[in-house]
Structures are given as C-alpha cells and as structure tokens.
Amino acid sequence: MKLLLKLFIAFIMMFANIGAVGIGRNERTADDIPAAAGVSSFVSMDVYSKRTLFEENGSAKRYPASLTKTLTAICAIENKDIDSEVVTDKSVCGIEGSSIYLKEGETYTLKALLYGLMLRSGNDAATAVAKYVSGSVENFADLMNKTALKAGAKNSNFTNPHGLHDENHYSTAYDMALISAYALKNETFAEIVKTKSVRVTYKDPSGEEKVKVFINKNKMLSMYDGADGVKTGFTKNSGRCLISSATRGGFSVVTVVLNTYDMWKKSKELLDSSFNNYERVTVAKADEMVAFTDIEGETEKCGLYIKNDVILPLTKEEKKSLKVEKEYPSSLKRPIKKDEPVGKIKIYASNKLIFEEKIYTIIEKK
C-alpha cells in the first residue's frame, strides 16, 4: 500500500509544472452559446485565386469577434521574429473573456503566444502580442488596418487585437475571407492554425521552466476531412462565428460564417458544396509569353507575360463557356522598363468576368 502511495505522489509531482489549457471553469464552449439577433452572413472562397464560390450577405457589416485574431496573428508573424522572447507585464493579465492565464513576469516565445492566441483564443495573448509588436494596442490597430487593406479588405476597421466588442471594430464575411486567404499563404500561420494541440514551454517570474498544453477549440480539424484551420469566435453582439479552411487535391477553400448558430454544420455544407461543384483549372501559366506588342519606330516587338499561374475553380458549365481576353496597348514607346504593368488578362465564364491578372513587359523579341 505504501508503495502504491509513493508511486501516486511521484506521478503527481511529474506533472506539477505542466498546465493544460482547456476549458476554464467559467468558459463556455462554442456549443453553449445562443444565437445573436440578426441575419447570418457567409462566404466560401478559393484561397489561391480569392474567387468567391458561394456567398450570402457577404458584404454586410458585422462584428468579427475572435476571428479578429486571424489578422492579429499574421501581423505578428510578418513583423517580428516568432522565436523572440516576450515578457508579460501586468497590463496583459486578466483581460476579460477567453484566456491562457498569463501572469506578470512570465517569458514566452512569440510563437508560443501565437499558439495560445489561435488555439485557445486567449485575449490576454492577443494583448501581449499587440504590445510586443507595436508598443501599444492603438499602434497595433493601425498595423492591423494597413495589413487588412493589403489583403484586399476594404470594408473593415479594427480597433483591438482580440475582437472584444467595440462599435468601431467591424468587418464583413467577404473581408474576413480575404484576410484568411492572405494569412493562409504564410507557412508559419498555416502550421499554427492546423495544429490540434501543442505543448509549449515558458519561464515563470523566477526563471523556472514550465509547460502549458494548448488544445484547439476548432472542432472542424477533427470532424472534416482535409480541414486545416482556422478560428472560432463569439461575442453577444457578433453571435457564433467560424473561419474554416480545408484542402483536397491541392484545392484550398476558406469559409467564413458570421452570426450562425450551427456554425459547424454550415461550414461543412459550404466546404462540401465548394469541393463538389468546383474543380481547379489551369487557364494560363506564369512566365509564359501571352502576347507581343510593337515598339514605336522599330521592327522589334516587346514580349508581354503574367507573373503568376492563373488557376481557377470552375464549375462544369463554366468550363464550357470559358473565354480569355487580353487587354494591352498596340505599341509601346521607349524607354521600356522590364516588369512594367501595361495591361490585363481577363477570364470570363458564362459572359461574366470572374478573374483578371496584370500583364507585364519582359524583354524585346530578338
């Protein structure tokens, strides 16, 4: 009996420095949360081309809640070394809502905080990341808005890194899909959001090394074949929100559902519809000449090309009606700069413009 007692005590001591960050006593899961008032919004988008596949109320103004952290994460990854160390101060501790329970004087790598941000939706982690990257939440919000515009999101405004309610903090399903598609092209971001659980080390205020285990709240990673992200969200004003992503056969789709009670079911339906109704088609290849144009006063011509492959998700009907048009000047005047945008290649399906890409100058034909 004494031997069993000693073994039990040894087992407990072995895990004394490991904290599993799962559901706190006062923290509800997404399934416990009632629907908010108002109409839901959703968008399904091809990550590569950013073509919208399905949409309803996609441009309606909405509060993005913790989906905000998708933008927070990519801002941090793009602007700081993720292996750099962050020392927590008093101001980041005890932020309301979901938490990874940071304490003053602890030391984490930025990457560890990003796992806490994206897997556990820690509002304290979001604040710590923002202050580390930009010095203040206000400065970080400026960075968020600049990055959102870079991703193509033109109808959003972000005032904080966590998504806690603010009347001036808003987005749309379409904008959040653009931000997510932009972020998913970053390997570090993609690695973090597809992780189901992770063990991170940190130092307490005395310098002693400890461990936390973060378990991802995103059930889609386990319930949908090919799922690889991204983020859950909720506030009373936003309702239940979810960004999901999945990849099958090289075809990556991101879906955003806002203020949707059964967000898991709706996200699955959108992903299924996207994969079942669309297939990727290579319309044009990067670095291939798409045209030649005259050079004024010369017999030589200037070659024109596109920098990126044009690979689009198309339905069977769209494939039958596909049309490619090229717009560029009939002649160019020297001096001609290499890689100067001078036109566009436009892709039509069923007489509707579905995609366009810039055409650039390359070298004169010899």
mmCIF file of C-alpha atoms in Angstrom:
data_model
loop_
_atom_site.group_PDB
_atom_site.id
_atom_site.type_symbol
_atom_site.label_atom_id
_atom_site.label_comp_id
_atom_site.label_asym_id
_atom_site.label_seq_id
_atom_site.Cartn_x
_atom_site.Cartn_y
_atom_site.Cartn_z
ATOM 1 C CA MET A 1 0.000 0.000 0.000
ATOM 2 C CA LYS A 2 2.840 2.400 0.885
ATOM 3 C CA LEU A 3 4.495 1.591 -2.451
ATOM 4 C CA LEU A 4 1.298 2.481 -4.350
ATOM 5 C CA LEU A 5 1.014 5.751 -2.434
ATOM 6 C CA LYS A 6 4.617 6.673 -3.271
ATOM 7 C CA LEU A 7 4.056 5.905 -6.954
ATOM 8 C CA PHE A 8 0.914 8.049 -6.997
ATOM 9 C CA ILE A 9 2.731 11.001 -5.391
ATOM 10 C CA ALA A 10 5.609 10.660 -7.863
ATOM 11 C CA PHE A 11 3.139 10.701 -10.757
ATOM 12 C CA ILE A 12 1.506 13.888 -9.484
ATOM 13 C CA MET A 13 4.884 15.586 -8.972
ATOM 14 C CA MET A 14 5.945 14.701 -12.505
ATOM 15 C CA PHE A 15 3.094 16.806 -13.930
ATOM 16 C CA ALA A 16 3.212 19.588 -11.359
ATOM 17 C CA ASN A 17 4.804 22.012 -13.811
ATOM 18 C CA ILE A 18 2.516 21.186 -16.735
ATOM 19 C CA GLY A 19 -0.633 23.244 -17.240
ATOM 20 C CA ALA A 20 -3.253 22.001 -19.691
ATOM 21 C CA VAL A 21 -5.120 24.993 -21.035
ATOM 22 C CA GLY A 22 -8.501 23.612 -21.952
ATOM 23 C CA ILE A 23 -11.910 24.828 -20.844
ATOM 24 C CA GLY A 24 -11.820 27.004 -17.747
ATOM 25 C CA ARG A 25 -14.495 26.815 -15.082
ATOM 26 C CA ASN A 26 -16.231 29.957 -16.319
ATOM 27 C CA GLU A 27 -15.512 29.494 -20.011
ATOM 28 C CA ARG A 28 -18.275 28.283 -22.293
ATOM 29 C CA THR A 29 -17.616 26.307 -25.437
ATOM 30 C CA ALA A 30 -18.994 27.434 -28.789
ATOM 31 C CA ASP A 31 -21.789 24.867 -28.486
ATOM 32 C CA ASP A 32 -23.102 26.505 -25.298
ATOM 33 C CA ILE A 33 -23.622 29.867 -26.935
ATOM 34 C CA PRO A 34 -27.064 31.056 -28.105
ATOM 35 C CA ALA A 35 -27.612 32.755 -31.433
ATOM 36 C CA ALA A 36 -27.450 36.541 -31.644
ATOM 37 C CA ALA A 37 -30.220 38.601 -33.183
ATOM 38 C CA GLY A 38 -29.950 39.477 -36.867
ATOM 39 C CA VAL A 39 -29.211 37.786 -40.165
ATOM 40 C CA SER A 40 -26.269 35.471 -40.701
ATOM 41 C CA SER A 41 -23.564 36.040 -43.314
ATOM 42 C CA PHE A 42 -21.333 33.576 -45.097
ATOM 43 C CA VAL A 43 -18.710 33.366 -47.832
ATOM 44 C CA SER A 44 -16.822 30.465 -49.391
ATOM 45 C CA MET A 45 -13.622 31.445 -51.225
ATOM 46 C CA ASP A 46 -10.797 29.799 -53.164
ATOM 47 C CA VAL A 47 -7.619 30.574 -51.216
ATOM 48 C CA TYR A 48 -5.375 30.722 -54.301
ATOM 49 C CA SER A 49 -7.389 32.980 -56.636
ATOM 50 C CA LYS A 50 -9.626 34.556 -53.962
ATOM 51 C CA ARG A 51 -12.614 33.821 -56.161
ATOM 52 C CA THR A 52 -15.913 33.769 -54.247
ATOM 53 C CA LEU A 53 -17.631 30.402 -54.686
ATOM 54 C CA PHE A 54 -20.724 30.877 -52.519
ATOM 55 C CA GLU A 55 -21.986 33.922 -50.652
ATOM 56 C CA GLU A 56 -24.914 35.321 -48.701
ATOM 57 C CA ASN A 57 -24.848 38.785 -47.106
ATOM 58 C CA GLY A 58 -21.099 38.645 -47.625
ATOM 59 C CA SER A 59 -20.698 42.431 -47.706
ATOM 60 C CA ALA A 60 -22.924 43.152 -44.696
ATOM 61 C CA LYS A 61 -21.235 44.930 -41.778
ATOM 62 C CA ARG A 62 -20.660 42.510 -38.895
ATOM 63 C CA TYR A 63 -18.692 42.287 -35.647
ATOM 64 C CA PRO A 64 -15.959 39.651 -36.177
ATOM 65 C CA ALA A 65 -15.342 38.738 -32.505
ATOM 66 C CA SER A 66 -12.305 36.456 -32.086
ATOM 67 C CA LEU A 67 -11.985 35.921 -35.834
ATOM 68 C CA THR A 68 -10.045 39.177 -35.429
ATOM 69 C CA LYS A 69 -7.153 37.104 -34.095
ATOM 70 C CA THR A 70 -6.519 35.769 -37.598
ATOM 71 C CA LEU A 71 -5.372 39.267 -38.536
ATOM 72 C CA THR A 72 -3.526 39.699 -35.230
ATOM 73 C CA ALA A 73 -1.518 36.541 -35.877
ATOM 74 C CA ILE A 74 -0.450 37.370 -39.425
ATOM 75 C CA CYS A 75 0.519 40.915 -38.384
ATOM 76 C CA ALA A 76 2.804 39.488 -35.695
ATOM 77 C CA ILE A 77 4.319 36.837 -37.968
ATOM 78 C CA GLU A 78 5.110 39.369 -40.690
ATOM 79 C CA ASN A 79 6.651 41.951 -38.370
ATOM 80 C CA LYS A 80 8.574 40.071 -35.670
ATOM 81 C CA ASP A 81 10.819 37.031 -35.217
ATOM 82 C CA ILE A 82 8.468 34.347 -33.911
ATOM 83 C CA ASP A 83 11.277 32.852 -31.819
ATOM 84 C CA SER A 84 11.883 36.128 -29.980
ATOM 85 C CA GLU A 85 11.032 36.269 -26.274
ATOM 86 C CA VAL A 86 8.118 38.221 -24.812
ATOM 87 C CA VAL A 87 7.973 39.128 -21.110
ATOM 88 C CA THR A 88 4.409 39.656 -19.902
ATOM 89 C CA ASP A 89 3.530 42.752 -17.908
ATOM 90 C CA LYS A 90 0.615 43.466 -15.601
ATOM 91 C CA SER A 91 -1.460 45.175 -18.293
ATOM 92 C CA VAL A 92 -1.904 41.988 -20.330
ATOM 93 C CA CYS A 93 -3.065 39.841 -17.421
ATOM 94 C CA GLY A 94 -6.713 39.311 -16.555
ATOM 95 C CA ILE A 95 -8.188 40.501 -19.860
ATOM 96 C CA GLU A 96 -11.872 39.534 -19.911
ATOM 97 C CA GLY A 97 -13.135 36.551 -21.890
ATOM 98 C CA SER A 98 -11.154 33.544 -23.112
ATOM 99 C CA SER A 99 -7.647 33.344 -21.681
ATOM 100 C CA ILE A 100 -4.414 31.390 -21.482
ATOM 101 C CA TYR A 101 -3.994 32.748 -17.940
ATOM 102 C CA LEU A 102 -0.857 34.827 -18.366
ATOM 103 C CA LYS A 103 0.817 36.135 -15.226
ATOM 104 C CA GLU A 104 3.054 39.156 -14.816
ATOM 105 C CA GLY A 105 6.746 38.472 -15.400
ATOM 106 C CA GLU A 106 6.403 35.255 -17.409
ATOM 107 C CA THR A 107 8.539 34.738 -20.519
ATOM 108 C CA TYR A 108 7.165 33.152 -23.705
ATOM 109 C CA THR A 109 8.367 32.959 -27.265
ATOM 110 C CA LEU A 110 6.168 34.918 -29.635
ATOM 111 C CA LYS A 111 5.297 31.634 -31.364
ATOM 112 C CA ALA A 112 4.066 30.149 -28.065
ATOM 113 C CA LEU A 113 1.789 33.159 -27.588
ATOM 114 C CA LEU A 114 0.513 32.753 -31.146
ATOM 115 C CA TYR A 115 -0.449 29.161 -30.368
ATOM 116 C CA GLY A 116 -2.293 30.416 -27.296
ATOM 117 C CA LEU A 117 -3.917 33.088 -29.446
ATOM 118 C CA MET A 118 -5.138 30.834 -32.258
ATOM 119 C CA LEU A 119 -5.789 27.529 -30.464
ATOM 120 C CA ARG A 120 -7.210 28.818 -27.175
ATOM 121 C CA SER A 121 -8.328 32.273 -28.360
ATOM 122 C CA GLY A 122 -6.530 33.959 -25.476
ATOM 123 C CA ASN A 123 -7.492 37.620 -25.210
ATOM 124 C CA ASP A 124 -4.539 38.090 -22.886
ATOM 125 C CA ALA A 125 -2.265 36.532 -25.520
ATOM 126 C CA ALA A 126 -3.702 38.901 -28.144
ATOM 127 C CA THR A 127 -2.922 41.928 -25.994
ATOM 128 C CA ALA A 128 0.584 40.681 -25.193
ATOM 129 C CA VAL A 129 1.280 40.109 -28.891
ATOM 130 C CA ALA A 130 -0.039 43.550 -29.856
ATOM 131 C CA LYS A 131 2.039 45.387 -27.264
ATOM 132 C CA TYR A 132 5.163 43.421 -28.149
ATOM 133 C CA VAL A 133 4.842 44.019 -31.889
ATOM 134 C CA SER A 134 3.801 47.682 -31.879
ATOM 135 C CA GLY A 135 4.320 49.026 -28.366
ATOM 136 C CA SER A 136 0.629 49.687 -27.761
ATOM 137 C CA VAL A 137 -2.788 48.350 -28.730
ATOM 138 C CA GLU A 138 -3.514 51.603 -30.599
ATOM 139 C CA ASN A 139 -0.382 51.350 -32.738
ATOM 140 C CA PHE A 140 -1.075 47.684 -33.404
ATOM 141 C CA ALA A 141 -4.606 48.520 -34.567
ATOM 142 C CA ASP A 142 -3.055 50.839 -37.163
ATOM 143 C CA LEU A 143 -0.884 47.946 -38.350
ATOM 144 C CA MET A 144 -3.938 45.668 -38.486
ATOM 145 C CA ASN A 145 -5.845 48.094 -40.697
ATOM 146 C CA LYS A 146 -2.889 48.542 -43.054
ATOM 147 C CA THR A 147 -2.460 44.763 -43.325
ATOM 148 C CA ALA A 148 -6.182 44.259 -43.915
ATOM 149 C CA LEU A 149 -6.049 46.704 -46.825
ATOM 150 C CA LYS A 150 -3.010 44.872 -48.209
ATOM 151 C CA ALA A 151 -5.096 41.685 -48.143
ATOM 152 C CA GLY A 152 -7.854 43.453 -50.089
ATOM 153 C CA ALA A 153 -10.247 44.029 -47.171
ATOM 154 C CA LYS A 154 -11.704 47.491 -47.839
ATOM 155 C CA ASN A 155 -14.831 47.463 -45.665
ATOM 156 C CA SER A 156 -13.339 46.733 -42.254
ATOM 157 C CA ASN A 157 -11.991 48.654 -39.283
ATOM 158 C CA PHE A 158 -10.089 47.101 -36.395
ATOM 159 C CA THR A 159 -9.532 48.807 -33.038
ATOM 160 C CA ASN A 160 -8.157 45.945 -30.939
ATOM 161 C CA PRO A 161 -6.265 42.647 -31.343
ATOM 162 C CA HIS A 162 -8.810 40.305 -29.717
ATOM 163 C CA GLY A 163 -12.245 41.214 -31.079
ATOM 164 C CA LEU A 164 -13.962 42.134 -27.815
ATOM 165 C CA HIS A 165 -16.923 44.305 -28.735
ATOM 166 C CA ASP A 166 -16.368 47.849 -29.950
ATOM 167 C CA GLU A 167 -18.874 49.664 -32.185
ATOM 168 C CA ASN A 168 -15.977 50.840 -34.363
ATOM 169 C CA HIS A 169 -14.474 47.352 -34.697
ATOM 170 C CA TYR A 170 -16.186 45.666 -37.641
ATOM 171 C CA SER A 171 -15.719 43.678 -40.825
ATOM 172 C CA THR A 172 -17.649 41.589 -43.354
ATOM 173 C CA ALA A 173 -17.673 37.891 -44.191
ATOM 174 C CA TYR A 174 -16.035 38.728 -47.529
ATOM 175 C CA ASP A 175 -13.275 40.804 -45.930
ATOM 176 C CA MET A 176 -12.561 38.141 -43.314
ATOM 177 C CA ALA A 177 -12.290 35.557 -46.110
ATOM 178 C CA LEU A 178 -9.775 37.785 -47.916
ATOM 179 C CA ILE A 179 -7.745 38.242 -44.723
ATOM 180 C CA SER A 180 -7.832 34.494 -44.058
ATOM 181 C CA ALA A 181 -6.786 33.611 -47.616
ATOM 182 C CA TYR A 182 -3.920 36.084 -47.320
ATOM 183 C CA ALA A 183 -2.816 34.642 -43.975
ATOM 184 C CA LEU A 184 -3.088 31.002 -45.073
ATOM 185 C CA LYS A 185 -0.440 31.596 -47.733
ATOM 186 C CA ASN A 186 2.052 32.152 -44.903
ATOM 187 C CA GLU A 187 3.607 28.808 -43.898
ATOM 188 C CA THR A 188 4.010 29.704 -40.220
ATOM 189 C CA PHE A 189 0.397 30.833 -39.918
ATOM 190 C CA ALA A 190 -0.848 27.725 -41.746
ATOM 191 C CA GLU A 191 1.196 25.484 -39.448
ATOM 192 C CA ILE A 192 -0.244 27.083 -36.312
ATOM 193 C CA VAL A 193 -3.932 27.022 -37.274
ATOM 194 C CA LYS A 194 -3.942 23.367 -38.367
ATOM 195 C CA THR A 195 -2.452 22.219 -35.040
ATOM 196 C CA LYS A 196 -4.895 20.255 -32.864
ATOM 197 C CA SER A 197 -2.813 20.512 -29.700
ATOM 198 C CA VAL A 198 0.637 21.731 -28.758
ATOM 199 C CA ARG A 199 2.950 21.682 -25.762
ATOM 200 C CA VAL A 200 4.767 24.997 -25.198
ATOM 201 C CA THR A 201 7.465 25.849 -22.692
ATOM 202 C CA TYR A 202 7.738 29.154 -20.859
ATOM 203 C CA LYS A 203 9.502 30.594 -17.823
ATOM 204 C CA ASP A 204 7.751 31.739 -14.676
ATOM 205 C CA PRO A 205 8.832 35.018 -12.990
ATOM 206 C CA SER A 206 11.596 33.188 -11.096
ATOM 207 C CA GLY A 207 13.047 31.807 -14.346
ATOM 208 C CA GLU A 208 11.885 28.231 -13.767
ATOM 209 C CA GLU A 209 10.887 26.459 -16.979
ATOM 210 C CA LYS A 210 7.289 25.262 -17.143
ATOM 211 C CA VAL A 211 4.930 23.788 -19.715
ATOM 212 C CA LYS A 212 1.430 24.521 -20.959
ATOM 213 C CA VAL A 213 -0.622 22.387 -23.316
ATOM 214 C CA PHE A 214 -2.967 24.234 -25.681
ATOM 215 C CA ILE A 215 -5.879 22.260 -27.144
ATOM 216 C CA ASN A 216 -7.503 23.749 -30.249
ATOM 217 C CA LYS A 217 -11.143 24.830 -29.912
ATOM 218 C CA ASN A 218 -11.736 24.338 -33.638
ATOM 219 C CA LYS A 219 -13.695 21.074 -33.941
ATOM 220 C CA MET A 220 -13.539 21.186 -37.739
ATOM 221 C CA LEU A 221 -9.964 19.898 -37.557
ATOM 222 C CA SER A 222 -11.314 16.576 -36.288
ATOM 223 C CA MET A 223 -14.728 16.435 -37.939
ATOM 224 C CA TYR A 224 -13.926 17.371 -41.558
ATOM 225 C CA ASP A 225 -11.610 15.550 -43.964
ATOM 226 C CA GLY A 226 -8.816 17.859 -45.104
ATOM 227 C CA ALA A 227 -9.595 20.617 -42.589
ATOM 228 C CA ASP A 228 -6.553 22.779 -41.807
ATOM 229 C CA GLY A 229 -7.838 25.876 -39.966
ATOM 230 C CA VAL A 230 -8.725 28.483 -38.851
ATOM 231 C CA LYS A 231 -10.570 30.225 -35.955
ATOM 232 C CA THR A 232 -13.706 30.250 -33.811
ATOM 233 C CA GLY A 233 -15.343 33.384 -32.417
ATOM 234 C CA PHE A 234 -18.177 34.696 -30.257
ATOM 235 C CA THR A 235 -19.478 37.783 -28.516
ATOM 236 C CA LYS A 236 -23.089 38.618 -27.658
ATOM 237 C CA ASN A 237 -23.070 41.203 -30.428
ATOM 238 C CA SER A 238 -21.448 39.026 -33.093
ATOM 239 C CA GLY A 239 -23.123 35.693 -32.450
ATOM 240 C CA ARG A 240 -21.320 32.472 -33.224
ATOM 241 C CA CYS A 241 -18.644 32.837 -35.904
ATOM 242 C CA LEU A 242 -16.214 30.477 -37.597
ATOM 243 C CA ILE A 243 -13.482 30.631 -40.205
ATOM 244 C CA SER A 244 -12.835 27.158 -41.633
ATOM 245 C CA SER A 245 -10.340 26.032 -44.234
ATOM 246 C CA ALA A 246 -9.748 22.708 -45.930
ATOM 247 C CA THR A 247 -7.532 21.387 -48.710
ATOM 248 C CA ARG A 248 -8.211 18.476 -51.043
ATOM 249 C CA GLY A 249 -6.042 17.595 -54.018
ATOM 250 C CA GLY A 250 -4.316 20.961 -53.915
ATOM 251 C CA PHE A 251 -7.645 22.828 -53.878
ATOM 252 C CA SER A 252 -7.801 25.044 -50.767
ATOM 253 C CA VAL A 253 -11.068 26.641 -49.677
ATOM 254 C CA VAL A 254 -11.755 29.041 -46.821
ATOM 255 C CA THR A 255 -15.253 29.657 -45.467
ATOM 256 C CA VAL A 256 -16.463 32.385 -43.127
ATOM 257 C CA VAL A 257 -19.778 32.138 -41.300
ATOM 258 C CA LEU A 258 -20.910 35.009 -39.084
ATOM 259 C CA ASN A 259 -23.782 35.025 -36.584
ATOM 260 C CA THR A 260 -24.644 31.416 -37.417
ATOM 261 C CA TYR A 261 -25.936 29.233 -34.592
ATOM 262 C CA ASP A 262 -24.922 25.877 -36.110
ATOM 263 C CA MET A 263 -21.623 27.192 -37.447
ATOM 264 C CA TRP A 264 -20.062 23.719 -37.668
ATOM 265 C CA LYS A 265 -22.866 22.375 -39.872
ATOM 266 C CA LYS A 266 -22.976 25.460 -42.092
ATOM 267 C CA SER A 267 -19.204 25.454 -42.574
ATOM 268 C CA LYS A 268 -19.261 21.770 -43.514
ATOM 269 C CA GLU A 269 -22.051 22.402 -46.032
ATOM 270 C CA LEU A 270 -20.116 25.253 -47.632
ATOM 271 C CA LEU A 271 -16.921 23.228 -47.888
ATOM 272 C CA ASP A 272 -18.787 20.228 -49.313
ATOM 273 C CA SER A 273 -20.533 22.407 -51.906
ATOM 274 C CA SER A 274 -17.238 24.032 -52.888
ATOM 275 C CA PHE A 275 -15.376 20.751 -53.379
ATOM 276 C CA ASN A 276 -18.322 19.004 -55.060
ATOM 277 C CA ASN A 277 -19.190 21.755 -57.537
ATOM 278 C CA TYR A 278 -15.817 23.227 -58.464
ATOM 279 C CA GLU A 279 -12.517 21.914 -59.789
ATOM 280 C CA ARG A 280 -9.253 23.775 -60.330
ATOM 281 C CA VAL A 281 -8.354 24.524 -63.936
ATOM 282 C CA THR A 282 -5.052 25.987 -65.170
ATOM 283 C CA VAL A 283 -6.039 28.772 -67.557
ATOM 284 C CA ALA A 284 -2.571 30.320 -68.095
ATOM 285 C CA LYS A 285 0.938 29.634 -66.825
ATOM 286 C CA ALA A 286 3.352 32.066 -65.198
ATOM 287 C CA ASP A 287 6.358 33.341 -67.170
ATOM 288 C CA GLU A 288 4.852 32.287 -70.499
ATOM 289 C CA MET A 289 4.504 34.917 -73.209
ATOM 290 C CA VAL A 290 0.861 35.874 -73.580
ATOM 291 C CA ALA A 291 1.358 38.440 -76.366
ATOM 292 C CA PHE A 292 3.764 40.719 -78.233
ATOM 293 C CA THR A 293 3.294 44.412 -78.879
ATOM 294 C CA ASP A 294 5.035 46.828 -81.248
ATOM 295 C CA ILE A 295 7.795 49.203 -80.201
ATOM 296 C CA GLU A 296 7.280 52.596 -81.816
ATOM 297 C CA GLY A 297 9.723 53.269 -84.672
ATOM 298 C CA GLU A 298 11.250 49.768 -84.556
ATOM 299 C CA THR A 299 10.702 46.393 -86.164
ATOM 300 C CA GLU A 300 11.346 44.562 -82.894
ATOM 301 C CA LYS A 301 8.481 43.733 -80.560
ATOM 302 C CA CYS A 302 8.148 43.717 -76.780
ATOM 303 C CA GLY A 303 7.073 40.486 -75.107
ATOM 304 C CA LEU A 304 4.286 40.533 -72.521
ATOM 305 C CA TYR A 305 3.763 37.958 -69.775
ATOM 306 C CA ILE A 306 1.989 37.222 -66.496
ATOM 307 C CA LYS A 307 3.874 36.643 -63.255
ATOM 308 C CA ASN A 308 1.570 34.075 -61.664
ATOM 309 C CA ASP A 309 -0.214 30.956 -62.825
ATOM 310 C CA VAL A 310 -3.900 31.575 -63.431
ATOM 311 C CA ILE A 311 -5.555 28.583 -61.765
ATOM 312 C CA LEU A 312 -9.266 28.992 -61.169
ATOM 313 C CA PRO A 313 -12.016 26.937 -59.560
ATOM 314 C CA LEU A 314 -14.656 26.356 -62.226
ATOM 315 C CA THR A 315 -17.954 24.513 -62.455
ATOM 316 C CA LYS A 316 -18.597 22.130 -65.348
ATOM 317 C CA GLU A 317 -20.780 24.728 -67.059
ATOM 318 C CA GLU A 318 -18.168 27.450 -66.611
ATOM 319 C CA LYS A 319 -15.504 25.272 -68.228
ATOM 320 C CA LYS A 320 -17.666 25.038 -71.362
ATOM 321 C CA SER A 321 -18.091 28.808 -71.632
ATOM 322 C CA LEU A 322 -14.580 29.890 -70.614
ATOM 323 C CA LYS A 323 -13.188 32.849 -72.544
ATOM 324 C CA VAL A 324 -9.816 34.612 -72.191
ATOM 325 C CA GLU A 325 -9.313 38.221 -73.282
ATOM 326 C CA LYS A 326 -6.088 40.231 -73.264
ATOM 327 C CA GLU A 327 -6.011 43.998 -72.988
ATOM 328 C CA TYR A 328 -2.752 45.797 -73.783
ATOM 329 C CA PRO A 329 -1.548 48.739 -75.918
ATOM 330 C CA SER A 330 -0.914 48.135 -79.614
ATOM 331 C CA SER A 331 2.517 49.737 -79.229
ATOM 332 C CA LEU A 332 4.951 50.969 -76.574
ATOM 333 C CA LYS A 333 7.400 53.855 -76.686
ATOM 334 C CA ARG A 334 10.951 53.607 -75.402
ATOM 335 C CA PRO A 335 12.279 53.637 -72.755
ATOM 336 C CA ILE A 336 10.516 50.414 -71.783
ATOM 337 C CA LYS A 337 11.071 49.156 -68.267
ATOM 338 C CA LYS A 338 11.156 45.435 -67.548
ATOM 339 C CA ASP A 339 8.224 44.183 -65.443
ATOM 340 C CA GLU A 340 6.153 47.284 -66.063
ATOM 341 C CA PRO A 341 2.384 46.577 -65.894
ATOM 342 C CA VAL A 342 0.847 47.532 -69.235
ATOM 343 C CA GLY A 343 -2.376 45.551 -69.441
ATOM 344 C CA LYS A 344 -4.590 42.775 -68.117
ATOM 345 C CA ILE A 345 -5.612 39.244 -68.936
ATOM 346 C CA LYS A 346 -9.321 38.794 -68.226
ATOM 347 C CA ILE A 347 -11.121 35.496 -67.687
ATOM 348 C CA TYR A 348 -14.841 35.191 -68.447
ATOM 349 C CA ALA A 349 -17.267 32.346 -67.755
ATOM 350 C CA SER A 350 -20.872 32.499 -68.948
ATOM 351 C CA ASN A 351 -20.050 36.039 -70.163
ATOM 352 C CA LYS A 352 -19.242 37.136 -66.615
ATOM 353 C CA LEU A 353 -15.815 38.439 -65.592
ATOM 354 C CA ILE A 354 -14.520 36.070 -62.907
ATOM 355 C CA PHE A 355 -10.813 36.921 -62.720
ATOM 356 C CA GLU A 356 -8.178 39.311 -64.001
ATOM 357 C CA GLU A 357 -4.395 39.438 -63.756
ATOM 358 C CA LYS A 358 -1.898 42.119 -64.768
ATOM 359 C CA ILE A 359 0.222 41.736 -67.906
ATOM 360 C CA TYR A 360 3.868 42.868 -67.658
ATOM 361 C CA THR A 361 6.624 43.751 -70.114
ATOM 362 C CA ILE A 362 9.501 41.301 -70.278
ATOM 363 C CA ILE A 363 12.218 41.749 -72.971
ATOM 364 C CA GLU A 364 12.243 42.811 -76.594
ATOM 365 C CA LYS A 365 11.901 39.978 -79.067
ATOM 366 C CA LYS A 366 15.140 39.406 -80.979
#
